[in-house]
Coordinates of C-alpha atoms in Angstrom, one line a residue:
X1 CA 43.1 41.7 -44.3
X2 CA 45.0 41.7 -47.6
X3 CA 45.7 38.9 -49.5
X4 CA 49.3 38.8 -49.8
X5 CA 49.4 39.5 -46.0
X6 CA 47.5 36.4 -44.9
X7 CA 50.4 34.6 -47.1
X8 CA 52.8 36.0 -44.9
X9 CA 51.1 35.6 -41.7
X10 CA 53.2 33.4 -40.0
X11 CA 55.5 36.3 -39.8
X12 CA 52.2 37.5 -37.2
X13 CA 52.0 34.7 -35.1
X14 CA 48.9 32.9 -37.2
X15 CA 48.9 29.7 -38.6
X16 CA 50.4 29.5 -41.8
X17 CA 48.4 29.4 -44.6
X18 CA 47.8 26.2 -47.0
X19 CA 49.3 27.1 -50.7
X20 CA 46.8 27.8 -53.2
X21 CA 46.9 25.2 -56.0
X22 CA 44.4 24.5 -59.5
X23 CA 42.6 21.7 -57.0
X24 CA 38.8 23.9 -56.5
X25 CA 39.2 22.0 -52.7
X26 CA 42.4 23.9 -51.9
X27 CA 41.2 27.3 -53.3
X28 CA 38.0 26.8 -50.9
X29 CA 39.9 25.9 -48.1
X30 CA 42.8 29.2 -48.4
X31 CA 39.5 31.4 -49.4
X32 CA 38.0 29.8 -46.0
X33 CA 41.2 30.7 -43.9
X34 CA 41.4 33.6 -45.4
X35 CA 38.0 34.8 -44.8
X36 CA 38.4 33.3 -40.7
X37 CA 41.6 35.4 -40.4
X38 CA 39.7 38.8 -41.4
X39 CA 40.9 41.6 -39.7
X40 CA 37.2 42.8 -38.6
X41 CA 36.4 39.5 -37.2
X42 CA 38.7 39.6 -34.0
X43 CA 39.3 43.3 -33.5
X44 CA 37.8 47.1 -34.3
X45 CA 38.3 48.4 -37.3
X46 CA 41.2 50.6 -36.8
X47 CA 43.7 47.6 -36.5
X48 CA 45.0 44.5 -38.1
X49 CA 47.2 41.6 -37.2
X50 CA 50.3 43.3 -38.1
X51 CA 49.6 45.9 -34.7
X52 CA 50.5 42.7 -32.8
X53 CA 53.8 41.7 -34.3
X54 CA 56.2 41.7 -31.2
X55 CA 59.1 44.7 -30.8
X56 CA 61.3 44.7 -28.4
X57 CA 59.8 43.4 -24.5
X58 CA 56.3 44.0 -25.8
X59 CA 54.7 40.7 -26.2
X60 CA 51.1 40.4 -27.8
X61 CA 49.0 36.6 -27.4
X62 CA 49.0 35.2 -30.9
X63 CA 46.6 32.3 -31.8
X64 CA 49.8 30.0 -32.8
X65 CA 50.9 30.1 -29.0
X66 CA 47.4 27.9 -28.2
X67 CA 48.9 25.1 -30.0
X68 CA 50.8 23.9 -27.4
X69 CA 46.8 23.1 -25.3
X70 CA 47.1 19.8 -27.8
X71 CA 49.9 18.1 -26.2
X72 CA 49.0 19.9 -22.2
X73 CA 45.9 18.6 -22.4
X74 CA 47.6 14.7 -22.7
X75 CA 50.0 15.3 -20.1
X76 CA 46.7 17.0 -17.6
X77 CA 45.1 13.5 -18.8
X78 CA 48.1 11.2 -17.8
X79 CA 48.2 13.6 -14.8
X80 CA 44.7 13.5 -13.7
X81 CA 44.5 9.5 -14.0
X82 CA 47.7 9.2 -12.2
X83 CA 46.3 11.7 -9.2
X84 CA 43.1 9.5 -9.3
X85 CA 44.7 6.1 -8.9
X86 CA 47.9 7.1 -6.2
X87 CA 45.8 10.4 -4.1
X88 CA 41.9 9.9 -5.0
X89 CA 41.8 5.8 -4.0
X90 CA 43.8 5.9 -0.8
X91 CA 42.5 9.1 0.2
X92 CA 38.8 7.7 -0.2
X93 CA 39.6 4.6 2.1
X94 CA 40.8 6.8 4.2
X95 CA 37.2 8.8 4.6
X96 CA 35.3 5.4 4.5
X97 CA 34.6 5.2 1.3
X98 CA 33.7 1.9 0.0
X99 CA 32.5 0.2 -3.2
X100 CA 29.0 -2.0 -2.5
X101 CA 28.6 -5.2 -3.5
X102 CA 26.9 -5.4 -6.6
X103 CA 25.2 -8.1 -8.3
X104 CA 26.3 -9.1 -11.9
X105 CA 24.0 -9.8 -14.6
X106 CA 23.5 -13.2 -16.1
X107 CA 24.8 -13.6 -19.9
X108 CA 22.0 -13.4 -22.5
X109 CA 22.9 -12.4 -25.5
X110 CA 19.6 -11.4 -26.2
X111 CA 18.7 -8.8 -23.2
X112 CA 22.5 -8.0 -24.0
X113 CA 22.3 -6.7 -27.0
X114 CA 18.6 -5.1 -26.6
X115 CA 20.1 -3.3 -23.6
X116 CA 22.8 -2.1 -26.0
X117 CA 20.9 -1.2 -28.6
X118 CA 17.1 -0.4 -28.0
X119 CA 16.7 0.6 -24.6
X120 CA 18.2 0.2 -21.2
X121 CA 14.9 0.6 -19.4
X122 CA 12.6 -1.3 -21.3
X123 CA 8.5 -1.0 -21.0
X124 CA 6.5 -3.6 -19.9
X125 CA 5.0 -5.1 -23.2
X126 CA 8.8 -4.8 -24.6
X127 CA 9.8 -6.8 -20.9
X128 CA 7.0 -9.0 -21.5
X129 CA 8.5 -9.8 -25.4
X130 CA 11.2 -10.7 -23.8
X131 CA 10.8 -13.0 -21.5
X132 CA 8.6 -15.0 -23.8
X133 CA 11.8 -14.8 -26.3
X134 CA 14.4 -16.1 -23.5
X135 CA 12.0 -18.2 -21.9
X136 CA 12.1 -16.8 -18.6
X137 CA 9.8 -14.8 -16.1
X138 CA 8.4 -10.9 -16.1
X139 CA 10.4 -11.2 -12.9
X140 CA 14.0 -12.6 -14.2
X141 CA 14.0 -10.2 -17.4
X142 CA 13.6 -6.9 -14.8
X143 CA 16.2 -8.2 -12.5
X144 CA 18.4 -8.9 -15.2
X145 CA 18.0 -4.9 -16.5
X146 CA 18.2 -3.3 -12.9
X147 CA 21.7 -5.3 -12.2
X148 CA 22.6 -4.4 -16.1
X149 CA 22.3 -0.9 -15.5
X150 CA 24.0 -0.9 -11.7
X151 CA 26.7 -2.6 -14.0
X152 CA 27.3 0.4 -16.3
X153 CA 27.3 3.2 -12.8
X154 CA 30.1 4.5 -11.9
X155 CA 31.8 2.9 -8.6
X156 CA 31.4 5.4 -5.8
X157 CA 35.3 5.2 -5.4
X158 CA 35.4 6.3 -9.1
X159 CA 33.0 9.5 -8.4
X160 CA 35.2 10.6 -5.4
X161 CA 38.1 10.2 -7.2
X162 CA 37.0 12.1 -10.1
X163 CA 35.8 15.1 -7.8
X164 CA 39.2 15.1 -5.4
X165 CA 40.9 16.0 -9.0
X166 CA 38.8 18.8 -10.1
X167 CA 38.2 20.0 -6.1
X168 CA 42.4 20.2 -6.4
X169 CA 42.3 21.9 -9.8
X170 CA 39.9 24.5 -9.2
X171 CA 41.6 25.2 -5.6
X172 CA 45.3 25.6 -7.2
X173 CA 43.6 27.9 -10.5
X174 CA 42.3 30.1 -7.8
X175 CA 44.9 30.6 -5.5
X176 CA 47.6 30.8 -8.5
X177 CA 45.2 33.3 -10.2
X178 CA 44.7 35.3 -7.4
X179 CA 48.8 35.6 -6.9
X180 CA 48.8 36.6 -10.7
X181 CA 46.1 38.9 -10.2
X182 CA 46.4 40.5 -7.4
X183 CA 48.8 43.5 -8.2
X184 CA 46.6 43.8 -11.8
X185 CA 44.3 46.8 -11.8
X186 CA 41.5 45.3 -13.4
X187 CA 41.1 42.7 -11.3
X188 CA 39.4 45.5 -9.4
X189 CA 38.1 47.6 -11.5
X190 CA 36.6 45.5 -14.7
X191 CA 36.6 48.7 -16.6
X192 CA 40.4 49.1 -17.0
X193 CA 40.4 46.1 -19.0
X194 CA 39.8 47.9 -21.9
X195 CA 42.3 50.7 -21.2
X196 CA 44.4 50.9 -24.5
X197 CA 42.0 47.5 -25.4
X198 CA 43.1 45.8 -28.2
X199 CA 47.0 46.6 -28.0
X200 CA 47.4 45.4 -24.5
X201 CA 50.8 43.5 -23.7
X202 CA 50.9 40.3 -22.4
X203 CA 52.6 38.8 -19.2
X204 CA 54.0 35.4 -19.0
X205 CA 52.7 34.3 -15.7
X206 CA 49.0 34.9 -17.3
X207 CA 49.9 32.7 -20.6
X208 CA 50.8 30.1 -18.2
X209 CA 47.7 30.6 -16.0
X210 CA 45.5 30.7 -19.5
X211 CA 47.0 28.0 -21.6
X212 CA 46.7 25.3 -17.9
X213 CA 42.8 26.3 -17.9
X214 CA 42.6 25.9 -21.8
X215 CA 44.1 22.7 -21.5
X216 CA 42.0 21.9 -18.5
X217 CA 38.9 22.1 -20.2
X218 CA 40.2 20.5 -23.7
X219 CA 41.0 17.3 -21.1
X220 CA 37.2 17.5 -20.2
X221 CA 35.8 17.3 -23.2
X222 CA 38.3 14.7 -24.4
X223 CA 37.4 12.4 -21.6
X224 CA 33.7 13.3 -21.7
X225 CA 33.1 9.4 -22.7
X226 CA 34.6 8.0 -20.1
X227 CA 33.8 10.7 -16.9
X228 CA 31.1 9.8 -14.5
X229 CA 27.8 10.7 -16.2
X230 CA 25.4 13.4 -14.8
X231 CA 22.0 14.4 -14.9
X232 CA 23.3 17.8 -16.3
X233 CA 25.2 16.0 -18.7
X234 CA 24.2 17.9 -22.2
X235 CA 24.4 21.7 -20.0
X236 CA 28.3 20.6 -19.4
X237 CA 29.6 20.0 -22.8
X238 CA 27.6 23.1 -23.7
X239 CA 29.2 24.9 -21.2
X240 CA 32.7 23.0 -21.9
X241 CA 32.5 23.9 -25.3
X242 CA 31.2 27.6 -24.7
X243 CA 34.4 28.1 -22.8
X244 CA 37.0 26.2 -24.4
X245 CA 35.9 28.8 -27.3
X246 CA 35.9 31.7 -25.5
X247 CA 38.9 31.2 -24.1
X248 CA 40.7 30.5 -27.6
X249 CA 39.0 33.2 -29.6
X250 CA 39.1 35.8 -26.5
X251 CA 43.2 35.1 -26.4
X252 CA 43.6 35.8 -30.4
X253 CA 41.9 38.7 -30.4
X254 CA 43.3 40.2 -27.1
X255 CA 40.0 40.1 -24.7
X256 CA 42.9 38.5 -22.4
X257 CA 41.7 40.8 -19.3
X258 CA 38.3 40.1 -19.4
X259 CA 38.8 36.4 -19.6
X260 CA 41.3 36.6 -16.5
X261 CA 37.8 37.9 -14.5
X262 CA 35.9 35.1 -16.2
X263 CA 38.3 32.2 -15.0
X264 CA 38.8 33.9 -11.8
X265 CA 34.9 34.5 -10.8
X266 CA 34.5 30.8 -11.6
X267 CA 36.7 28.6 -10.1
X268 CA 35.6 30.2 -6.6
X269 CA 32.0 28.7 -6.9
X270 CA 33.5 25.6 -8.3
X271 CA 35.7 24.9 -5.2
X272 CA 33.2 24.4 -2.9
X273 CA 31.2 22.6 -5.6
X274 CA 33.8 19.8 -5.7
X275 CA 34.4 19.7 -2.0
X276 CA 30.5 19.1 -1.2
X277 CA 30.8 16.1 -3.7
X278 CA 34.1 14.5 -2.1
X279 CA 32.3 14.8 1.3
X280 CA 29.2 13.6 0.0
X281 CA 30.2 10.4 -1.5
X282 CA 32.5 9.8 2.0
X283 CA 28.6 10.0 3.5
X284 CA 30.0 12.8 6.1
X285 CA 26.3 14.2 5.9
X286 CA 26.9 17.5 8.1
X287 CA 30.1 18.7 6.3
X288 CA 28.4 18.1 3.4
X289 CA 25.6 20.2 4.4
X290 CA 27.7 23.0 5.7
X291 CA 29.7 22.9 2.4
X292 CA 26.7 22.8 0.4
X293 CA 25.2 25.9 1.4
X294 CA 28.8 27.8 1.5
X295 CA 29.0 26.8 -2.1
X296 CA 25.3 27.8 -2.8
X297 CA 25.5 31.7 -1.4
X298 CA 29.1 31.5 -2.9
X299 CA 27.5 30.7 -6.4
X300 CA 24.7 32.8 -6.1
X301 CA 26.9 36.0 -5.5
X302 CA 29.7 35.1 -7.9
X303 CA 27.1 34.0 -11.1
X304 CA 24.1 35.9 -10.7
X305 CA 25.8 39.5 -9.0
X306 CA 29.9 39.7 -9.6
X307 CA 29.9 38.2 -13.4
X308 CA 26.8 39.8 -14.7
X309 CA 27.8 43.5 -12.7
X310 CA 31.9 43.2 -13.3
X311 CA 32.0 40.7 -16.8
X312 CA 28.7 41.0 -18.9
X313 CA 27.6 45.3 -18.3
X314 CA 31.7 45.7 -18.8
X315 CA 32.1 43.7 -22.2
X316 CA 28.4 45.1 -23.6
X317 CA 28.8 48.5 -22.5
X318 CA 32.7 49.6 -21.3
X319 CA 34.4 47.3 -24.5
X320 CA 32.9 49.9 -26.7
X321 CA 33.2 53.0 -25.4
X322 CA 36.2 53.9 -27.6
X323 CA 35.5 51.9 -30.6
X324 CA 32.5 50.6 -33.1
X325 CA 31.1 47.3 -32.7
X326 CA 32.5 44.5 -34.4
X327 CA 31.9 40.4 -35.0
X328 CA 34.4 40.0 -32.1
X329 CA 32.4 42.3 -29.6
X330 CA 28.8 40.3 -30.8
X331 CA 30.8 36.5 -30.9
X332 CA 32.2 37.4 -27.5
X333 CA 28.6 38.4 -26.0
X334 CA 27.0 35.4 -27.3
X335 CA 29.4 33.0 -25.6
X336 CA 29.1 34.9 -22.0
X337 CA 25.9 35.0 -22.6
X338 CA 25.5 31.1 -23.0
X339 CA 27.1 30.8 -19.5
X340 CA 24.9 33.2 -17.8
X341 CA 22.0 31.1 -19.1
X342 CA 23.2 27.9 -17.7
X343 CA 24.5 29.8 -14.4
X344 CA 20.7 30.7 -14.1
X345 CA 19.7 27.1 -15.2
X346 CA 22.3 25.5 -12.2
X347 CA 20.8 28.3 -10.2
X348 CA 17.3 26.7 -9.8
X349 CA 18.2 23.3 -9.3
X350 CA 20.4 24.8 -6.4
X351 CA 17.2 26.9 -5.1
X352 CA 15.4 23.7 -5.2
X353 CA 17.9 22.2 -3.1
X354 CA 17.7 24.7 -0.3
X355 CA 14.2 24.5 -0.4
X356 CA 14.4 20.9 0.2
X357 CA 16.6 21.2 3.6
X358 CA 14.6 24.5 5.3
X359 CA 11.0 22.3 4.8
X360 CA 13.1 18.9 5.6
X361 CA 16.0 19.4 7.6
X362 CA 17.9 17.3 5.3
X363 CA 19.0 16.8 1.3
X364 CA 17.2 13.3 0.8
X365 CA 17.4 13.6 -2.9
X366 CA 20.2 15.6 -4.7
X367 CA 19.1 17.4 -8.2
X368 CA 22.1 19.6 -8.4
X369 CA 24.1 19.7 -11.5
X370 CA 26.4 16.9 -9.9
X371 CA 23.7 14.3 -9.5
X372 CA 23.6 10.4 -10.7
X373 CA 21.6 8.4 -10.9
X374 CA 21.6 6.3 -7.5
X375 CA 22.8 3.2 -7.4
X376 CA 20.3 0.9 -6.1
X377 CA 21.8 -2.2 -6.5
X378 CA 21.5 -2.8 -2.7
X379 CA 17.4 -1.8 -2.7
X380 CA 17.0 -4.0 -5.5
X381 CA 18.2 -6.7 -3.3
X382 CA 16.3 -6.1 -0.3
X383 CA 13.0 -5.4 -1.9
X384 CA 13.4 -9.0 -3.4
X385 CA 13.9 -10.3 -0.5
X386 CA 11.0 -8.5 1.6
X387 CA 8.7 -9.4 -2.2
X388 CA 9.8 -13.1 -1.8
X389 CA 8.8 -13.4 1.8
X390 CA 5.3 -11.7 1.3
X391 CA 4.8 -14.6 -1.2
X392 CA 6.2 -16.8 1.0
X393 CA 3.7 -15.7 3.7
X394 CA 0.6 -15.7 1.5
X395 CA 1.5 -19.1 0.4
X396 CA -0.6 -22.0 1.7
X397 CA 2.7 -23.9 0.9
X398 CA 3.9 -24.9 4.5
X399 CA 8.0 -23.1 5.2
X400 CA 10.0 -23.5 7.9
X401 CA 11.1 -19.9 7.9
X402 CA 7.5 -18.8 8.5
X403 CA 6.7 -21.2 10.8
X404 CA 7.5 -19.6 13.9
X405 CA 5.8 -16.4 12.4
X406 CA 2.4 -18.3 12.0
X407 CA 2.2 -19.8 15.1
X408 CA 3.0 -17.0 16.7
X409 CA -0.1 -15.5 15.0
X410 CA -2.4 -17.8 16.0
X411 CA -1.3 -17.3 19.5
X412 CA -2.5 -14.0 19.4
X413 CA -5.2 -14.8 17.5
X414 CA -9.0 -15.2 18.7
X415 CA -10.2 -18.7 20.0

């Protein structure tokens, strides 16, 4: 792109550009912007930014539209935690779902701030080093860590919660996609989204539809801290981040079809995902099981047949049928890429599940992508209880409790 062009470029629909100055900082940063804004990096070579100024009814994306995800993704915040606390709490009750009792951890300052700062599941010489320090028992100190960590798990009512949101989410994306879809040609035939690819106008109903998902997943990875943490947890930001990207960069550089199929071919999976979780943590095993293996065919046919068949062979071998490669085409192919890698990932884990329930009958242990660690606050109690009465029973310190036990023993006993 020319110089005095990217000055102007406002007049395009980009950002506008920061005034060059003597400061060296400020010619980096408008030599930077200028170099991001390059013509060859979001489209082929036979067209610039200024193809995509609007005339007339023909509306083209331009990247300053996105700027209204910032304050969406606040309002799908404020809206989400509102949904949680007036839908996702009553509603749970409603299925029997129930917080347990769970036992608080004594204050030390010491184990408090080793917990916090060195490690939440400490070995036993670093246990022993400890106890020693706070002058209490090998038994105290690992009591005191197991309700510590039960402390910082998420409430069950908080995990159902959290998946009733995203269960609704993914359910209204579908269906309102599907309406927006349905009369589009591509939507059945991936190969007409590059028909007349990269000058391709631009409807409001799919702005709407692609700036709510945008801001859907910006609200993900802004609340990442505070969201229920899963064993999975580093293969979701990178796949939160691999899409918020692709959906930004394929908008401003028109890959607007393609990304339609992408949001579209996802959400169905997702659906079921969400469902299986809100039935799982209302313990309503059977529904859970049926919904489970709905969502597990339904992944396996939409991520490892539909995306790789209708997204990833159209945008590596249709895109460029009429045109050269270019950073876009590569940038593009990476991301999708990124995301069939963890579908295949989230693929195995679910494989393992099945395998699980045809030798078993049953899902004891869940290692999908939407595990946690359980809370065993409750075992932790019992199997203190059970260890304290095998010492009491060993003990040749006479109990009541035990006394009915023994004599009953020696009863049966030999004379």
């Amino acid at each position: 792109m020319e110089r005095g062009l990217v000055l102007k470029s406002e007049d395009l629909g980009l950002p506008p550009a920061r005034p060059s100055t003597d400061c060296d900082l400020d010619l980096m940063l408008v030599s930077l912007y200028d170099w991001f804004w390059k013509d060859h990096h979001w489209f082929p070579s036979q067209y610039s930014w200024a193809d995509f100024e609007d005339k007339n009814e023909e509306i083209y994306p331009h990247p300053k539209d996105l700027l209204a995800v910032i304050p969406l993704a606040f309002v799908i915040i404020i809206v989400r935690y509102s949904f949680e606390r007036v839908v996702g709490l009553p509603l749970g009750r409603l299925m029997g779902v129930y917080d347990g009792h769970r036992i608080k951890a004594f204050h030390n300052s010491t184990l408090e701030s080793f917990f916090r700062t060195q490690d939440r599941n400490p070995k036993e010489a670093q246990l022993n080093h400890l106890a020693t320090q706070c002058n209490l028992s090998m038994r105290q100190v690992q009591h005191w860590f197991r309700c510590r960590r039960n402390q910082e798990r998420p409430l069950r009512s908080k995990k159902f919660s959290e998946a009733c949101w995203k269960c609704m989410v993914y359910t209204f994306s579908f269906v309102g996609g599907f309406f927006i879809l349905y009369d589009e040609p591509w939507l059945w035939d991936s190969d007409l989204c590059w028909h007349g690819f990269p000058k391709q106008i631009m409807k409001p109903s799919i702005y709407w539809w692609y700036l709510l998902d945008f801001g859907h997943y910006i609200s993900l990875l802004l609340t990442l801290p505070f969201d229920v943490k899963r064993k999975d947890f580093t293969e979701q930001v990178i796949h939160h981040f691999s899409a918020a990207i692709l959906i930004y960069f394929s908008y401003c550089a028109n890959y607007i079809r393609i990304g339609t199929l992408v949001i579209f071919i996802h959400d169905v999976a997702d659906i079921f995902l969400e469902a299986g979780k809100v039935l799982h943590y209302a313990q309503w095993k059977q529904s859970c099981d049926m919904i489970f293996i709905i969502f597990s065919m339904t992944f396996f046919i939409t991520r490892l047949i539909v995306f790789p068949y209708k997204v990833l062979y159209s945008t590596y071998y249709s895109s460029m049928v009429n045109h050269e490669p270019f950073f876009g085409y590569y940038f593009t192919n990476g991301l999708l890429m990124i995301l069939q890698a963890l579908h295949v990932f989230w693929s195995y884990l679910i494989l393992c599940m099945l395998f699980r329930y045809v030798n078993c009958g049953t899902m004891e242990k869940d290692v999908r992508s939407d595990v946690e660690e359980q809370d065993t606050s409750d075992d932790d109690q019992l199997n203190t209880k059970e260890q304290k009465s095998k010492r009491l029973q060993s003990s040749d310190v006479p109990d009541t409790y035990n006394l009915p036990r023994s004599r009953g023993a020696r009863r049966t006993g030999p004379n």
